[in-house]
Amino acid sequence: MASVPKQRVSVIGGGGNVGAATAFSLIAKGVPAEVLVVDVVDKAAEGQALDISDAAFMMPGICRKGTFKEAGQSDVIIVTAGARQQPNEPRSALIDRNYKIIKSIMDSLQPIKQTAKILMVSNPVDVLTDIAQKTSGLPRNQVIGSGTYLDSGRLRNALSEITGVSPTSIHAYMLGEHGDNQFTGWSSARIGGRPLLEHPKMKEIDLDKIYEQIQRKAYVIIEAKGSTYYGIGICAATIAEALLNNTNQVFPIVNYVEKFGCYLSWPAAIGCDGVEQSFDVKLDSEECKKLDSAINAIKEVCSKYN
């Protein structure tokens, strides 16, 4: 029998669509880790783990159902569990419900491995990452969120269609809050070392229309099939892979930025210690105003959960 990989990644909420897509993505990407599927609904976790394990027979990783205690001793803990916003429910009520869920999860994980990294995927991710850090007891650099990584991927896909350049060669970010207060960092966007907006095919493009397209895409998917999970699943798996393999890749993720005094979606290099460094981003005056709005909105909510 093959040996169990030395690294472990646990997916909390793995019985659901987002959690299962994340666990499957870890296996499909060939991450050499033991992937634990953990969920309060034991049967759902078992079913997803058994199904995903069938895809692992030619991969270096393995997948099985795990417990919260086992998850607490993982190298990377990915949290996809959380309450969904109900029709006409205010955002404040959703956060209150998710605060209780996240606190309960962190309590169930104790004692948490001191070198563990927590990756929050549950929404509203900026606020819940702050709550996870406070309730887990881990240092800020070891608790991050998926943030605007997926939104930035959608942006790069859209720009690729316009410019004819691979999305991986376009450096452009959605920044701020993952939600109503996110914005596009057009001033910092680059392609081939030059400002993106100087590209000939960007001259007549309606930038607001691109932004609206990115903002609406999740709603279009949800209206068509009920929920989104493949995109965020591969994003979460890619971030986890970077944490395990110490790649120091830069992602627009939720991380604590000292000069702003809060968690928000901002470019950071991540490795085996979590956030290795955060970066300054060139913004114009209008983008700075949008950044301030995002920071104020996040701080206002987070202050209620000290």
mmCIF file of C-alpha atoms in Angstrom:
data_model
loop_
_atom_site.group_PDB
_atom_site.id
_atom_site.type_symbol
_atom_site.label_atom_id
_atom_site.label_comp_id
_atom_site.label_asym_id
_atom_site.label_seq_id
_atom_site.Cartn_x
_atom_site.Cartn_y
_atom_site.Cartn_z
ATOM 1 C CA MET A 1 0.000 0.000 0.000
ATOM 2 C CA ALA A 2 1.259 3.489 -0.919
ATOM 3 C CA SER A 3 2.442 5.642 1.962
ATOM 4 C CA VAL A 4 0.332 8.542 3.233
ATOM 5 C CA PRO A 5 1.651 11.921 2.016
ATOM 6 C CA LYS A 6 3.391 13.922 4.745
ATOM 7 C CA GLN A 7 1.403 17.101 4.046
ATOM 8 C CA ARG A 8 -2.265 17.410 4.931
ATOM 9 C CA VAL A 9 -4.968 19.755 3.668
ATOM 10 C CA SER A 10 -8.420 19.731 5.250
ATOM 11 C CA VAL A 11 -11.518 21.153 3.630
ATOM 12 C CA ILE A 12 -14.136 22.229 6.175
ATOM 13 C CA GLY A 13 -17.566 22.151 4.572
ATOM 14 C CA GLY A 14 -16.266 19.556 2.127
ATOM 15 C CA GLY A 15 -19.682 17.938 1.851
ATOM 16 C CA GLY A 16 -20.988 20.936 -0.085
ATOM 17 C CA ASN A 17 -20.407 21.955 -3.683
ATOM 18 C CA VAL A 18 -17.630 24.496 -3.057
ATOM 19 C CA GLY A 19 -15.820 22.259 -0.589
ATOM 20 C CA ALA A 20 -16.046 19.221 -2.848
ATOM 21 C CA ALA A 21 -14.839 21.218 -5.868
ATOM 22 C CA THR A 22 -11.881 22.415 -3.784
ATOM 23 C CA ALA A 23 -10.977 18.921 -2.570
ATOM 24 C CA PHE A 24 -11.296 17.510 -6.088
ATOM 25 C CA SER A 25 -9.162 20.338 -7.506
ATOM 26 C CA LEU A 26 -6.392 19.545 -5.015
ATOM 27 C CA ILE A 27 -6.350 15.937 -6.198
ATOM 28 C CA ALA A 28 -6.711 16.783 -9.912
ATOM 29 C CA LYS A 29 -3.860 19.319 -9.738
ATOM 30 C CA GLY A 30 -1.580 16.587 -8.438
ATOM 31 C CA VAL A 31 -0.917 18.185 -5.062
ATOM 32 C CA PRO A 32 1.006 15.547 -3.047
ATOM 33 C CA ALA A 33 -1.060 15.797 0.108
ATOM 34 C CA GLU A 34 -3.571 13.920 2.212
ATOM 35 C CA VAL A 35 -6.856 15.719 1.550
ATOM 36 C CA LEU A 36 -9.443 15.428 4.322
ATOM 37 C CA VAL A 37 -13.098 16.147 3.631
ATOM 38 C CA VAL A 38 -14.728 17.404 6.838
ATOM 39 C CA ASP A 39 -18.354 18.377 7.344
ATOM 40 C CA VAL A 40 -20.973 18.491 10.115
ATOM 41 C CA VAL A 41 -23.077 16.363 7.755
ATOM 42 C CA ASP A 42 -21.047 13.191 8.099
ATOM 43 C CA LYS A 43 -22.777 11.309 5.288
ATOM 44 C CA ALA A 44 -22.142 14.107 2.805
ATOM 45 C CA ALA A 45 -18.447 14.209 3.733
ATOM 46 C CA GLU A 46 -18.187 10.439 3.352
ATOM 47 C CA GLY A 47 -19.854 10.455 -0.060
ATOM 48 C CA GLN A 48 -17.718 13.258 -1.449
ATOM 49 C CA ALA A 49 -14.506 11.716 -0.080
ATOM 50 C CA LEU A 50 -15.288 8.309 -1.559
ATOM 51 C CA ASP A 51 -16.116 9.836 -4.937
ATOM 52 C CA ILE A 52 -12.998 12.024 -5.004
ATOM 53 C CA SER A 53 -10.795 9.128 -3.869
ATOM 54 C CA ASP A 54 -11.796 7.318 -7.064
ATOM 55 C CA ALA A 55 -10.115 10.147 -9.002
ATOM 56 C CA ALA A 56 -6.925 9.854 -6.948
ATOM 57 C CA PHE A 57 -5.739 6.449 -8.152
ATOM 58 C CA MET A 58 -3.254 7.959 -10.606
ATOM 59 C CA MET A 59 -2.366 11.026 -8.551
ATOM 60 C CA PRO A 60 0.136 11.554 -5.703
ATOM 61 C CA GLY A 61 -2.532 12.837 -3.326
ATOM 62 C CA ILE A 62 -5.118 10.805 -1.428
ATOM 63 C CA CYS A 63 -8.566 11.757 -0.177
ATOM 64 C CA ARG A 64 -10.600 10.540 2.775
ATOM 65 C CA LYS A 65 -13.226 11.719 5.235
ATOM 66 C CA GLY A 66 -11.736 13.378 8.298
ATOM 67 C CA THR A 67 -12.714 14.777 11.683
ATOM 68 C CA PHE A 68 -12.494 18.336 12.962
ATOM 69 C CA LYS A 69 -9.755 17.300 15.405
ATOM 70 C CA GLU A 70 -7.696 15.842 12.561
ATOM 71 C CA ALA A 71 -8.315 18.971 10.526
ATOM 72 C CA GLY A 72 -6.900 21.097 13.324
ATOM 73 C CA GLN A 73 -3.554 19.344 12.856
ATOM 74 C CA SER A 74 -3.413 20.001 9.114
ATOM 75 C CA ASP A 75 -0.820 22.093 7.298
ATOM 76 C CA VAL A 76 -3.548 23.997 5.460
ATOM 77 C CA ILE A 77 -7.156 24.330 6.653
ATOM 78 C CA ILE A 78 -9.603 25.536 4.001
ATOM 79 C CA VAL A 79 -12.967 26.752 5.307
ATOM 80 C CA THR A 80 -15.837 26.712 2.800
ATOM 81 C CA ALA A 81 -18.642 26.263 5.347
ATOM 82 C CA GLY A 82 -21.045 29.060 6.140
ATOM 83 C CA ALA A 83 -24.605 30.306 5.965
ATOM 84 C CA ARG A 84 -25.968 31.619 2.683
ATOM 85 C CA GLN A 85 -27.744 34.950 2.444
ATOM 86 C CA GLN A 86 -31.494 34.468 2.403
ATOM 87 C CA PRO A 87 -33.842 36.530 0.203
ATOM 88 C CA ASN A 88 -34.290 40.030 1.689
ATOM 89 C CA GLU A 89 -31.876 39.208 4.528
ATOM 90 C CA PRO A 90 -29.622 42.140 5.472
ATOM 91 C CA ARG A 91 -25.876 41.560 5.195
ATOM 92 C CA SER A 92 -25.496 42.237 8.916
ATOM 93 C CA ALA A 93 -27.751 39.303 9.785
ATOM 94 C CA LEU A 94 -25.778 37.003 7.477
ATOM 95 C CA ILE A 95 -22.519 38.037 9.156
ATOM 96 C CA ASP A 96 -23.995 37.412 12.604
ATOM 97 C CA ARG A 97 -24.974 33.891 11.601
ATOM 98 C CA ASN A 98 -21.611 33.215 9.999
ATOM 99 C CA TYR A 99 -19.749 34.592 13.011
ATOM 100 C CA LYS A 100 -21.336 31.877 15.145
ATOM 101 C CA ILE A 101 -20.531 29.209 12.539
ATOM 102 C CA ILE A 102 -16.883 30.246 12.132
ATOM 103 C CA LYS A 103 -16.356 30.515 15.893
ATOM 104 C CA SER A 104 -17.842 27.037 16.335
ATOM 105 C CA ILE A 105 -15.545 25.647 13.627
ATOM 106 C CA MET A 106 -12.450 27.200 15.196
ATOM 107 C CA ASP A 107 -13.440 25.810 18.595
ATOM 108 C CA SER A 108 -13.909 22.350 17.045
ATOM 109 C CA LEU A 109 -10.457 22.480 15.434
ATOM 110 C CA GLN A 110 -8.633 23.124 18.721
ATOM 111 C CA PRO A 111 -5.856 22.575 19.412
ATOM 112 C CA ILE A 112 -4.855 24.042 16.052
ATOM 113 C CA LYS A 113 -1.368 23.198 14.796
ATOM 114 C CA GLN A 114 0.776 26.277 15.440
ATOM 115 C CA THR A 115 2.244 26.267 11.929
ATOM 116 C CA ALA A 116 -1.113 25.725 10.203
ATOM 117 C CA LYS A 117 -2.387 28.165 7.613
ATOM 118 C CA ILE A 118 -6.105 28.889 7.412
ATOM 119 C CA LEU A 119 -7.631 29.795 4.048
ATOM 120 C CA MET A 120 -11.122 31.270 4.287
ATOM 121 C CA VAL A 121 -13.414 30.888 1.302
ATOM 122 C CA SER A 122 -16.776 31.486 3.018
ATOM 123 C CA ASN A 123 -18.424 34.857 2.409
ATOM 124 C CA PRO A 124 -18.278 37.707 3.231
ATOM 125 C CA VAL A 125 -14.679 36.562 3.070
ATOM 126 C CA ASP A 126 -12.892 39.776 4.132
ATOM 127 C CA VAL A 127 -14.839 39.985 7.394
ATOM 128 C CA LEU A 128 -14.859 36.240 8.067
ATOM 129 C CA THR A 129 -11.078 36.076 7.603
ATOM 130 C CA ASP A 130 -10.726 38.689 10.331
ATOM 131 C CA ILE A 131 -13.094 36.685 12.561
ATOM 132 C CA ALA A 132 -11.231 33.432 11.835
ATOM 133 C CA GLN A 133 -7.927 34.999 12.834
ATOM 134 C CA LYS A 134 -9.317 36.343 16.093
ATOM 135 C CA THR A 135 -11.053 33.094 17.048
ATOM 136 C CA SER A 136 -8.291 30.716 15.906
ATOM 137 C CA GLY A 137 -5.486 32.420 17.795
ATOM 138 C CA LEU A 138 -3.088 32.086 14.854
ATOM 139 C CA PRO A 139 -0.904 34.998 13.688
ATOM 140 C CA ARG A 140 -2.375 37.269 11.020
ATOM 141 C CA ASN A 141 0.100 36.149 8.362
ATOM 142 C CA GLN A 142 -1.167 32.566 8.723
ATOM 143 C CA VAL A 143 -4.862 33.384 8.207
ATOM 144 C CA ILE A 144 -5.880 34.514 4.724
ATOM 145 C CA GLY A 145 -8.913 34.497 2.439
ATOM 146 C CA SER A 146 -9.554 33.707 -1.223
ATOM 147 C CA GLY A 147 -10.550 37.347 -1.736
ATOM 148 C CA THR A 148 -10.709 38.709 -5.270
ATOM 149 C CA TYR A 149 -8.536 36.012 -6.827
ATOM 150 C CA LEU A 150 -11.451 34.522 -8.772
ATOM 151 C CA ASP A 151 -12.759 37.988 -9.715
ATOM 152 C CA SER A 152 -9.270 38.870 -10.986
ATOM 153 C CA GLY A 153 -9.231 35.657 -13.014
ATOM 154 C CA ARG A 154 -12.534 36.628 -14.601
ATOM 155 C CA LEU A 155 -11.068 40.046 -15.371
ATOM 156 C CA ARG A 156 -7.982 38.561 -16.992
ATOM 157 C CA ASN A 157 -10.114 36.184 -19.071
ATOM 158 C CA ALA A 158 -12.169 39.138 -20.338
ATOM 159 C CA LEU A 159 -9.032 41.144 -21.144
ATOM 160 C CA SER A 160 -7.516 38.132 -22.905
ATOM 161 C CA GLU A 161 -10.486 37.984 -25.255
ATOM 162 C CA ILE A 162 -9.960 41.656 -26.106
ATOM 163 C CA THR A 163 -6.178 41.714 -26.483
ATOM 164 C CA GLY A 164 -5.470 38.205 -27.747
ATOM 165 C CA VAL A 165 -2.861 37.711 -25.007
ATOM 166 C CA SER A 166 -2.873 34.776 -22.579
ATOM 167 C CA PRO A 167 -4.620 35.546 -19.252
ATOM 168 C CA THR A 168 -1.473 34.404 -17.419
ATOM 169 C CA SER A 169 0.502 37.202 -19.123
ATOM 170 C CA ILE A 170 -1.954 39.922 -18.126
ATOM 171 C CA HIS A 171 -1.322 41.450 -14.707
ATOM 172 C CA ALA A 172 -4.561 43.100 -13.573
ATOM 173 C CA TYR A 173 -6.405 42.879 -10.269
ATOM 174 C CA MET A 174 -9.790 43.379 -8.735
ATOM 175 C CA LEU A 175 -9.041 44.934 -5.340
ATOM 176 C CA GLY A 176 -10.582 46.074 -2.055
ATOM 177 C CA GLU A 177 -13.537 44.206 -0.652
ATOM 178 C CA HIS A 178 -14.731 40.974 -2.232
ATOM 179 C CA GLY A 179 -18.233 42.318 -2.807
ATOM 180 C CA ASP A 180 -19.922 45.657 -3.380
ATOM 181 C CA ASN A 181 -16.799 47.713 -2.656
ATOM 182 C CA GLN A 182 -14.371 45.950 -4.955
ATOM 183 C CA PHE A 183 -12.831 47.894 -7.822
ATOM 184 C CA THR A 184 -10.506 47.374 -10.778
ATOM 185 C CA GLY A 185 -6.922 48.583 -10.433
ATOM 186 C CA TRP A 186 -6.663 49.868 -13.986
ATOM 187 C CA SER A 187 -3.739 52.176 -13.120
ATOM 188 C CA SER A 188 -1.564 49.255 -12.046
ATOM 189 C CA ALA A 189 -2.590 46.841 -14.824
ATOM 190 C CA ARG A 190 0.262 45.720 -17.072
ATOM 191 C CA ILE A 191 0.710 43.630 -20.194
ATOM 192 C CA GLY A 192 4.163 42.869 -21.581
ATOM 193 C CA GLY A 193 5.683 45.338 -19.141
ATOM 194 C CA ARG A 194 3.571 48.262 -20.424
ATOM 195 C CA PRO A 195 0.383 49.805 -19.001
ATOM 196 C CA LEU A 196 -2.570 47.694 -20.097
ATOM 197 C CA LEU A 197 -4.585 50.731 -21.160
ATOM 198 C CA GLU A 198 -1.871 51.624 -23.701
ATOM 199 C CA HIS A 199 -2.519 48.400 -25.622
ATOM 200 C CA PRO A 200 -3.986 49.306 -29.060
ATOM 201 C CA LYS A 201 -7.021 47.060 -28.598
ATOM 202 C CA MET A 202 -7.918 48.744 -25.282
ATOM 203 C CA LYS A 203 -8.310 52.232 -26.783
ATOM 204 C CA GLU A 204 -12.049 52.133 -27.454
ATOM 205 C CA ILE A 205 -13.037 49.716 -24.703
ATOM 206 C CA ASP A 206 -15.709 50.675 -22.142
ATOM 207 C CA LEU A 207 -13.953 49.918 -18.843
ATOM 208 C CA ASP A 208 -17.139 50.275 -16.809
ATOM 209 C CA LYS A 209 -18.800 47.644 -18.978
ATOM 210 C CA ILE A 210 -15.967 45.182 -18.275
ATOM 211 C CA TYR A 211 -16.287 45.867 -14.535
ATOM 212 C CA GLU A 212 -20.047 45.276 -14.631
ATOM 213 C CA GLN A 213 -19.506 42.043 -16.574
ATOM 214 C CA ILE A 214 -17.130 40.779 -13.865
ATOM 215 C CA GLN A 215 -19.498 41.846 -11.075
ATOM 216 C CA ARG A 216 -22.477 40.137 -12.683
ATOM 217 C CA LYS A 217 -20.872 36.865 -13.738
ATOM 218 C CA ALA A 218 -21.513 35.067 -10.448
ATOM 219 C CA TYR A 219 -25.178 36.087 -10.561
ATOM 220 C CA VAL A 220 -25.487 34.797 -14.125
ATOM 221 C CA ILE A 221 -24.036 31.423 -13.086
ATOM 222 C CA ILE A 222 -26.223 31.214 -9.972
ATOM 223 C CA GLU A 223 -29.355 32.035 -11.977
ATOM 224 C CA ALA A 224 -28.485 29.337 -14.507
ATOM 225 C CA LYS A 225 -27.376 26.470 -12.209
ATOM 226 C CA GLY A 226 -27.943 27.470 -8.593
ATOM 227 C CA SER A 227 -24.414 28.137 -7.353
ATOM 228 C CA THR A 228 -20.789 28.656 -8.351
ATOM 229 C CA TYR A 229 -18.106 26.201 -7.316
ATOM 230 C CA TYR A 230 -15.665 25.101 -10.036
ATOM 231 C CA GLY A 231 -13.936 28.469 -10.389
ATOM 232 C CA ILE A 232 -13.538 29.103 -6.670
ATOM 233 C CA GLY A 233 -12.577 25.464 -6.140
ATOM 234 C CA ILE A 234 -9.568 25.688 -8.448
ATOM 235 C CA CYS A 235 -8.606 29.074 -6.981
ATOM 236 C CA ALA A 236 -8.650 27.743 -3.411
ATOM 237 C CA ALA A 237 -6.644 24.675 -4.443
ATOM 238 C CA THR A 238 -4.059 26.852 -6.213
ATOM 239 C CA ILE A 239 -3.597 29.059 -3.136
ATOM 240 C CA ALA A 240 -3.260 25.978 -0.919
ATOM 241 C CA GLU A 241 -0.684 24.530 -3.313
ATOM 242 C CA ALA A 242 1.349 27.752 -3.078
ATOM 243 C CA LEU A 243 1.240 27.586 0.726
ATOM 244 C CA LEU A 244 2.405 23.961 0.764
ATOM 245 C CA ASN A 245 5.095 24.341 -1.886
ATOM 246 C CA ASN A 246 6.444 27.704 -0.674
ATOM 247 C CA THR A 247 6.152 29.218 -4.166
ATOM 248 C CA ASN A 248 5.934 32.888 -3.090
ATOM 249 C CA GLN A 249 3.477 33.535 -5.902
ATOM 250 C CA VAL A 250 1.527 36.793 -5.784
ATOM 251 C CA PHE A 251 -2.248 36.550 -5.460
ATOM 252 C CA PRO A 252 -4.946 39.178 -4.839
ATOM 253 C CA ILE A 253 -6.100 37.547 -1.618
ATOM 254 C CA VAL A 254 -7.517 38.678 1.698
ATOM 255 C CA ASN A 255 -4.545 39.475 3.897
ATOM 256 C CA TYR A 256 -3.896 41.866 6.770
ATOM 257 C CA VAL A 257 -2.228 45.006 5.410
ATOM 258 C CA GLU A 258 -0.552 46.964 8.204
ATOM 259 C CA LYS A 259 -0.736 50.379 6.585
ATOM 260 C CA PHE A 260 -4.499 50.012 6.130
ATOM 261 C CA GLY A 261 -5.042 48.417 9.541
ATOM 262 C CA CYS A 262 -7.411 45.712 8.325
ATOM 263 C CA TYR A 263 -7.895 42.610 6.226
ATOM 264 C CA LEU A 264 -8.793 43.277 2.593
ATOM 265 C CA SER A 265 -8.225 41.817 -0.862
ATOM 266 C CA TRP A 266 -4.755 42.999 -1.856
ATOM 267 C CA PRO A 267 -1.759 41.500 -3.722
ATOM 268 C CA ALA A 268 0.483 39.399 -1.480
ATOM 269 C CA ALA A 269 3.172 36.773 -1.987
ATOM 270 C CA ILE A 270 2.428 33.581 -0.099
ATOM 271 C CA GLY A 271 4.610 30.679 0.944
ATOM 272 C CA CYS A 272 5.066 28.164 3.736
ATOM 273 C CA ASP A 273 4.727 30.854 6.422
ATOM 274 C CA GLY A 274 1.543 32.255 4.918
ATOM 275 C CA VAL A 275 1.816 35.862 3.779
ATOM 276 C CA GLU A 276 5.483 36.499 3.054
ATOM 277 C CA GLN A 277 5.017 40.080 1.870
ATOM 278 C CA SER A 278 2.290 42.497 0.809
ATOM 279 C CA PHE A 279 2.743 44.989 -2.030
ATOM 280 C CA ASP A 280 2.102 48.638 -2.729
ATOM 281 C CA VAL A 281 -0.156 49.143 -5.730
ATOM 282 C CA LYS A 282 -0.161 52.212 -7.928
ATOM 283 C CA LEU A 283 -3.651 53.755 -7.921
ATOM 284 C CA ASP A 284 -5.054 56.973 -9.333
ATOM 285 C CA SER A 285 -7.113 59.407 -7.249
ATOM 286 C CA GLU A 286 -10.458 57.833 -8.132
ATOM 287 C CA GLU A 287 -9.203 54.344 -7.323
ATOM 288 C CA CYS A 288 -7.838 55.634 -4.006
ATOM 289 C CA LYS A 289 -11.328 56.844 -3.112
ATOM 290 C CA LYS A 290 -12.731 53.416 -3.915
ATOM 291 C CA LEU A 291 -10.019 51.818 -1.793
ATOM 292 C CA ASP A 292 -10.924 54.082 1.131
ATOM 293 C CA SER A 293 -14.585 53.088 0.777
ATOM 294 C CA ALA A 294 -13.638 49.401 0.866
ATOM 295 C CA ILE A 295 -11.393 49.836 3.906
ATOM 296 C CA ASN A 296 -14.035 51.812 5.801
ATOM 297 C CA ALA A 297 -16.754 49.274 5.002
ATOM 298 C CA ILE A 298 -14.615 46.344 6.187
ATOM 299 C CA LYS A 299 -13.433 48.122 9.344
ATOM 300 C CA GLU A 300 -16.958 49.133 10.282
ATOM 301 C CA VAL A 301 -18.176 45.542 10.258
ATOM 302 C CA CYS A 302 -15.044 44.019 11.831
ATOM 303 C CA SER A 303 -15.182 46.463 14.753
ATOM 304 C CA LYS A 304 -18.378 44.767 15.908
ATOM 305 C CA TYR A 305 -16.614 41.448 16.419
ATOM 306 C CA ASN A 306 -13.600 42.393 18.540
#
